[in-house]
Coordinates of N, CA and C in Angstrom, one line a residue:
M1 N -62.6 1.3 -69.3 CA -63.1 1.1 -68.5 C -64.3 -0.5 -68.4
D2 N -64.1 -2.0 -67.5 CA -64.8 -2.8 -67.5 C -66.2 -2.7 -67.7
A3 N -67.2 -2.6 -67.7 CA -68.3 -2.3 -66.9 C -69.6 -2.6 -67.1
E4 N -68.6 -4.3 -67.8 CA -69.7 -5.0 -69.0 C -70.7 -5.2 -67.2
P5 N -72.4 -6.4 -67.8 CA -73.3 -6.2 -66.6 C -72.7 -8.3 -65.8
R6 N -72.8 -8.0 -64.5 CA -71.6 -9.0 -64.0 C -73.1 -9.5 -62.5
A7 N -73.4 -10.6 -62.2 CA -74.6 -10.7 -61.9 C -73.9 -11.9 -60.9
V8 N -75.0 -12.2 -59.2 CA -75.2 -13.2 -58.6 C -75.8 -14.0 -58.1
H9 N -76.2 -14.9 -57.7 CA -77.7 -15.5 -57.2 C -76.4 -16.4 -56.1
I10 N -77.5 -16.6 -54.9 CA -78.1 -17.4 -53.7 C -78.7 -17.4 -53.4
D11 N -78.8 -18.2 -52.8 CA -79.7 -18.7 -51.7 C -80.1 -20.2 -50.9
G12 N -80.3 -19.9 -50.3 CA -80.4 -21.2 -49.2 C -80.9 -20.8 -47.8
P13 N -80.4 -21.8 -46.8 CA -81.7 -21.5 -45.1 C -81.9 -19.4 -44.6
A14 N -82.4 -19.5 -44.4 CA -82.4 -18.0 -43.3 C -81.8 -17.5 -42.5
G15 N -80.1 -18.4 -42.2 CA -79.4 -18.1 -41.5 C -78.4 -17.3 -41.5
L16 N -77.3 -16.8 -40.6 CA -75.8 -16.2 -40.6 C -75.1 -16.1 -41.5
E17 N -75.0 -17.7 -41.9 CA -74.5 -18.9 -42.3 C -74.7 -18.2 -44.5
L18 N -75.3 -17.6 -44.4 CA -75.8 -16.7 -46.2 C -75.2 -15.9 -45.7
V19 N -75.7 -15.2 -44.5 CA -75.3 -13.3 -44.8 C -73.0 -13.7 -44.9
D20 N -72.7 -13.8 -44.3 CA -71.2 -14.6 -45.2 C -71.0 -15.0 -46.9
H21 N -72.4 -15.6 -46.9 CA -71.9 -15.9 -48.8 C -72.4 -14.8 -49.3
V22 N -73.1 -14.0 -49.2 CA -73.8 -13.0 -49.1 C -72.7 -11.5 -49.4
L23 N -72.0 -11.4 -48.8 CA -70.3 -10.8 -48.5 C -69.7 -11.6 -48.7
D24 N -69.4 -12.4 -49.3 CA -68.5 -12.8 -50.1 C -68.5 -13.4 -51.5
A25 N -69.6 -12.9 -51.9 CA -70.1 -12.5 -53.4 C -69.2 -11.6 -52.9
L26 N -70.2 -10.4 -52.9 CA -69.9 -9.1 -53.4 C -68.0 -8.7 -53.2
D27 N -67.3 -9.2 -52.6 CA -66.3 -9.3 -52.3 C -65.9 -9.7 -54.1
G28 N -66.5 -10.8 -54.6 CA -66.0 -11.4 -55.7 C -67.0 -10.4 -56.3
L29 N -67.3 -9.8 -56.6 CA -68.0 -9.1 -58.0 C -67.0 -7.9 -58.0
W30 N -66.7 -7.5 -56.8 CA -65.2 -6.0 -56.2 C -64.2 -6.6 -57.3
A31 N -64.3 -7.7 -57.0 CA -62.8 -7.9 -57.3 C -63.2 -7.9 -59.4
D32 N -64.6 -7.9 -60.1 CA -64.4 -7.9 -61.4 C -65.0 -6.9 -61.9
A33 N -64.9 -5.6 -61.5 CA -65.7 -4.5 -61.1 C -65.1 -3.4 -60.9
A34 N -63.5 -3.0 -61.3 CA -63.4 -1.9 -61.4 C -63.8 -1.1 -61.6
H35 N -64.9 -0.7 -62.2 CA -65.7 0.4 -62.8 C -65.9 1.2 -61.5
V36 N -65.8 0.4 -60.7 CA -66.7 0.8 -59.3 C -66.0 2.0 -57.8
A37 N -66.3 2.7 -58.0 CA -65.2 4.1 -57.1 C -65.9 2.7 -55.5
D38 N -64.7 3.0 -54.5 CA -65.0 1.7 -53.4 C -65.5 2.7 -52.6
Q39 N -65.9 4.5 -52.5 CA -67.2 4.3 -51.7 C -68.2 3.8 -51.9
D40 N -68.9 3.7 -53.4 CA -69.9 3.1 -54.1 C -69.9 1.8 -53.5
R41 N -68.3 0.4 -53.5 CA -68.3 -0.6 -52.5 C -69.0 -0.5 -51.2
T42 N -68.6 0.2 -50.9 CA -68.3 0.5 -49.1 C -70.1 0.5 -48.9
L43 N -70.5 2.0 -49.6 CA -71.9 1.6 -48.9 C -72.7 0.4 -49.7
F44 N -73.1 0.8 -50.8 CA -73.7 -1.0 -51.5 C -73.5 -1.4 -50.0
T45 N -72.9 -2.6 -50.4 CA -72.0 -3.8 -49.1 C -73.1 -3.2 -48.3
L46 N -72.3 -2.5 -47.4 CA -72.7 -2.6 -46.0 C -74.9 -2.4 -46.1
A47 N -75.4 -1.4 -47.2 CA -77.4 -1.0 -46.8 C -76.9 -3.0 -47.4
V48 N -76.2 -4.1 -47.8 CA -77.1 -5.3 -48.2 C -76.6 -5.9 -47.7
S49 N -75.2 -6.0 -45.9 CA -75.1 -6.5 -45.6 C -75.9 -6.3 -44.2
E50 N -76.5 -4.3 -43.8 CA -78.2 -4.2 -42.4 C -78.9 -4.6 -43.5
V51 N -79.1 -5.4 -44.5 CA -81.1 -6.0 -44.7 C -80.8 -6.8 -44.4
V52 N -79.9 -8.0 -45.0 CA -79.8 -9.4 -45.6 C -79.7 -9.8 -43.5
T53 N -78.7 -9.2 -43.4 CA -79.2 -10.1 -41.9 C -80.3 -9.1 -40.9
N54 N -80.3 -8.4 -41.0 CA -82.2 -7.8 -40.4 C -83.6 -8.8 -41.0
M55 N -83.3 -9.7 -42.3 CA -84.0 -9.8 -42.7 C -83.7 -12.1 -41.7
V56 N -82.6 -11.8 -41.8 CA -82.5 -13.4 -40.9 C -82.1 -13.3 -39.3
Q57 N -82.0 -12.4 -38.7 CA -81.5 -11.7 -37.8 C -83.5 -11.9 -37.3
H58 N -84.3 -11.7 -38.3 CA -86.0 -10.8 -37.4 C -86.4 -13.0 -38.9
T59 N -86.0 -13.7 -38.4 CA -86.7 -14.6 -38.9 C -87.5 -15.0 -37.3
E60 N -88.3 -16.2 -36.9 CA -88.7 -17.2 -36.2 C -88.4 -18.3 -36.4
N61 N -88.0 -19.0 -37.4 CA -87.8 -20.7 -38.4 C -87.0 -20.4 -39.2
P62 N -85.6 -19.7 -39.1 CA -84.9 -19.8 -39.9 C -84.7 -21.0 -40.7
D63 N -84.4 -22.4 -40.3 CA -84.6 -23.9 -41.2 C -85.5 -23.5 -42.1
E64 N -86.8 -22.6 -42.2 CA -88.2 -22.9 -42.5 C -88.2 -21.7 -43.6
V65 N -87.2 -21.6 -43.7 CA -87.1 -19.3 -44.1 C -86.1 -20.1 -44.9
T66 N -86.9 -20.4 -46.5 CA -85.8 -19.6 -47.4 C -85.4 -18.1 -48.3
L67 N -84.3 -17.6 -48.1 CA -84.2 -16.3 -48.4 C -83.2 -16.3 -49.8
T68 N -82.8 -15.4 -50.5 CA -82.5 -15.6 -52.6 C -82.2 -14.2 -52.3
V69 N -81.3 -13.9 -52.7 CA -80.4 -12.7 -53.2 C -79.7 -13.1 -54.5
D70 N -79.8 -11.8 -55.2 CA -79.3 -11.4 -56.4 C -79.2 -10.0 -57.1
I71 N -78.1 -10.2 -56.7 CA -77.1 -8.5 -56.6 C -76.3 -8.3 -58.4
R72 N -76.4 -6.8 -59.1 CA -76.5 -7.1 -60.5 C -75.5 -5.8 -60.0
V73 N -73.6 -5.4 -60.7 CA -73.6 -4.4 -60.8 C -73.3 -4.0 -62.6
S74 N -74.0 -2.6 -63.1 CA -74.2 -3.1 -64.0 C -72.6 -1.5 -64.7
A75 N -73.0 -0.6 -65.5 CA -72.2 0.2 -66.0 C -72.6 1.9 -65.4
N76 N -74.1 1.3 -64.9 CA -74.1 2.9 -64.2 C -74.4 2.9 -62.8
D77 N -75.1 1.2 -61.9 CA -75.6 1.2 -60.7 C -75.7 -0.2 -60.8
L78 N -75.5 -0.4 -58.5 CA -75.7 -1.6 -58.5 C -76.8 -1.8 -57.3
V79 N -77.3 -3.3 -58.2 CA -79.0 -3.4 -57.8 C -78.5 -5.2 -56.8
A80 N -79.5 -4.9 -55.7 CA -79.9 -6.0 -55.0 C -81.7 -6.3 -54.4
T81 N -81.6 -7.2 -56.0 CA -83.4 -8.0 -55.1 C -83.8 -8.9 -54.5
L82 N -83.5 -9.5 -53.3 CA -83.4 -10.0 -51.8 C -84.8 -10.2 -50.8
T83 N -85.1 -11.6 -51.5 CA -86.5 -12.0 -51.3 C -86.2 -13.5 -49.7
D84 N -87.9 -13.9 -49.2 CA -87.6 -14.2 -48.6 C -89.3 -15.4 -48.3
T85 N -89.2 -16.4 -47.5 CA -90.7 -17.2 -47.8 C -91.1 -16.5 -46.2
A86 N -89.9 -15.9 -45.4 CA -90.9 -16.1 -44.3 C -92.7 -15.4 -44.8
P87 N -93.3 -14.7 -43.6 CA -94.5 -14.2 -43.3 C -94.2 -12.7 -43.8
P88 N -94.9 -12.0 -44.0 CA -94.9 -10.9 -44.4 C -94.7 -9.4 -43.3
A89 N -93.4 -8.9 -43.6 CA -92.8 -8.1 -42.6 C -93.7 -6.4 -42.2
E90 N -93.9 -5.7 -40.8 CA -94.4 -4.8 -41.8 C -93.2 -4.1 -41.5
I91 N -93.1 -2.4 -42.2 CA -92.4 -1.6 -41.7 C -92.6 -0.6 -41.9
D92 N -92.6 0.4 -40.1 CA -92.7 1.6 -40.5 C -91.7 2.5 -40.7
W93 N -92.0 2.1 -42.7 CA -90.9 3.5 -42.8 C -90.5 5.2 -41.8
D94 N -92.0 5.5 -41.8 CA -91.7 6.5 -41.5 C -91.0 7.2 -39.8
G95 N -90.6 5.7 -39.0 CA -90.4 5.1 -38.2 C -88.7 5.6 -38.5
V96 N -88.6 5.1 -40.1 CA -87.0 4.6 -39.6 C -85.7 5.8 -39.9
E97 N -85.4 5.8 -38.2 CA -84.2 7.1 -38.4 C -83.3 7.0 -37.6
M98 N -82.3 6.7 -36.8 CA -80.7 6.7 -35.8 C -81.6 6.9 -34.8
P99 N -81.1 5.6 -34.3 CA -81.5 5.9 -32.7 C -80.8 6.7 -32.1
D100 N -80.3 6.7 -30.8 CA -79.9 7.2 -30.1 C -77.7 6.7 -30.5
A101 N -77.4 7.3 -29.7 CA -75.6 6.8 -30.2 C -75.2 6.2 -29.5
D102 N -76.4 5.5 -28.1 CA -76.7 4.8 -26.4 C -77.2 3.4 -27.0
S103 N -77.5 3.9 -28.4 CA -78.6 2.1 -28.3 C -77.7 1.6 -29.9
E104 N -78.2 -0.1 -29.4 CA -76.9 -1.1 -29.2 C -77.7 -2.1 -30.7
S105 N -79.2 -1.0 -31.1 CA -79.3 -1.5 -33.0 C -80.8 -1.2 -33.4
G106 N -80.6 -0.6 -34.6 CA -82.1 0.1 -35.1 C -81.7 0.8 -35.9
R107 N -79.9 0.9 -36.8 CA -79.9 1.2 -37.2 C -79.5 1.4 -39.1
G108 N -80.2 -0.4 -39.0 CA -80.0 -1.0 -40.4 C -80.9 -0.4 -41.0
L109 N -81.9 -0.1 -41.7 CA -82.8 1.0 -42.1 C -81.9 2.3 -42.5
A110 N -81.9 3.0 -41.8 CA -81.6 4.2 -41.8 C -80.7 4.2 -42.2
L111 N -78.7 3.5 -42.8 CA -78.0 3.3 -42.3 C -77.7 3.1 -44.2
S112 N -79.7 2.1 -44.7 CA -79.2 1.5 -45.5 C -80.4 2.5 -46.4
T113 N -81.3 3.3 -45.9 CA -81.9 4.8 -46.6 C -80.8 5.7 -47.4
A114 N -80.1 6.0 -46.5 CA -78.6 6.9 -46.8 C -77.6 6.7 -47.1
A115 N -77.3 5.2 -48.0 CA -76.0 4.7 -49.0 C -77.1 4.2 -50.2
L116 N -78.0 4.3 -50.6 CA -79.0 4.0 -51.1 C -79.5 4.9 -52.0
D117 N -79.5 4.7 -53.3 CA -80.2 5.8 -54.7 C -82.0 5.5 -54.0
E118 N -82.1 4.5 -53.8 CA -83.9 3.5 -53.8 C -83.9 2.5 -52.4
L119 N -84.7 2.0 -51.6 CA -84.6 0.9 -51.6 C -86.3 0.8 -50.8
R120 N -86.7 0.1 -51.1 CA -88.0 -0.6 -51.1 C -88.3 -1.8 -51.0
H121 N -89.6 -1.9 -49.7 CA -90.8 -3.4 -49.4 C -91.1 -4.0 -50.1
Y122 N -91.3 -4.3 -50.5 CA -92.5 -5.2 -51.1 C -93.0 -7.0 -50.2
S123 N -94.7 -6.7 -49.5 CA -94.7 -8.1 -49.2 C -95.9 -9.1 -49.4
D124 N -95.6 -9.8 -49.3 CA -97.0 -11.3 -49.3 C -97.3 -12.2 -49.1
T125 N -97.6 -12.5 -49.3 CA -98.2 -13.6 -48.7 C -97.3 -15.2 -49.2
R126 N -96.8 -14.8 -50.1 CA -95.4 -15.8 -50.6 C -93.8 -15.9 -49.5
G127 N -94.1 -13.9 -49.2 CA -93.0 -13.7 -48.8 C -93.0 -11.7 -48.4
N128 N -91.3 -11.3 -48.5 CA -90.8 -10.5 -48.3 C -89.7 -10.0 -49.7
T129 N -90.1 -9.0 -50.2 CA -89.3 -8.9 -51.4 C -88.5 -7.1 -50.8
W130 N -87.4 -7.0 -50.6 CA -86.6 -5.5 -50.7 C -86.1 -5.6 -52.1
R131 N -86.0 -4.7 -52.7 CA -85.1 -3.7 -54.3 C -83.5 -3.2 -52.6
L132 N -82.8 -2.7 -53.4 CA -82.2 -2.0 -52.7 C -81.1 -1.7 -54.5
R133 N -81.1 -0.1 -54.6 CA -80.2 0.3 -56.0 C -79.0 1.4 -55.1
R134 N -78.4 1.7 -56.4 CA -76.9 2.6 -55.7 C -76.6 3.2 -57.5
K135 N -76.8 4.5 -57.8 CA -76.0 4.6 -59.1 C -74.4 5.2 -58.6
L136 N -74.0 4.2 -59.7 CA -72.8 4.9 -59.6 C -72.1 6.2 -59.7
G137 N -70.9 6.7 -59.3 CA -70.6 8.0 -59.6 C -71.5 9.0 -59.2
Q138 N -72.0 8.6 -58.0 CA -72.5 9.7 -56.9 C -72.2 11.0 -56.2
G139 N -70.4 10.8 -55.8 CA -69.7 11.1 -55.2 C -68.6 12.2 -56.1
E140 N -68.4 11.5 -57.2 CA -67.0 12.5 -57.8 C -67.6 13.4 -58.1

């Protein structure tokens, strides 16, 4: 089993193009991480995609906001640290739940919370930091 740590770093303007770069980078990491089960890959990719997309969609001035993504694949877990230079986001964690089936949005944080072992958000005057972690082998 090849479980040597692998990592990727991406940064740029907080636009939808950056979301595509992040998903492409994850595809590249999976190609070099045979020890990561399909279920772990799928759920972690879903969570990262949802959070990065939310960060981009809720940025008022994407050209003025930089988003940085660091993803690490190790023998035991998958970790993503996402930071931006946007104003601090207010998150109502008590209100995070799946919306009605007819709703067209509002599932991102609920899906991410369900897919991860850890989802944290920190903010200060410099911006927002999200930490996403999924332990490997949960579905075995």
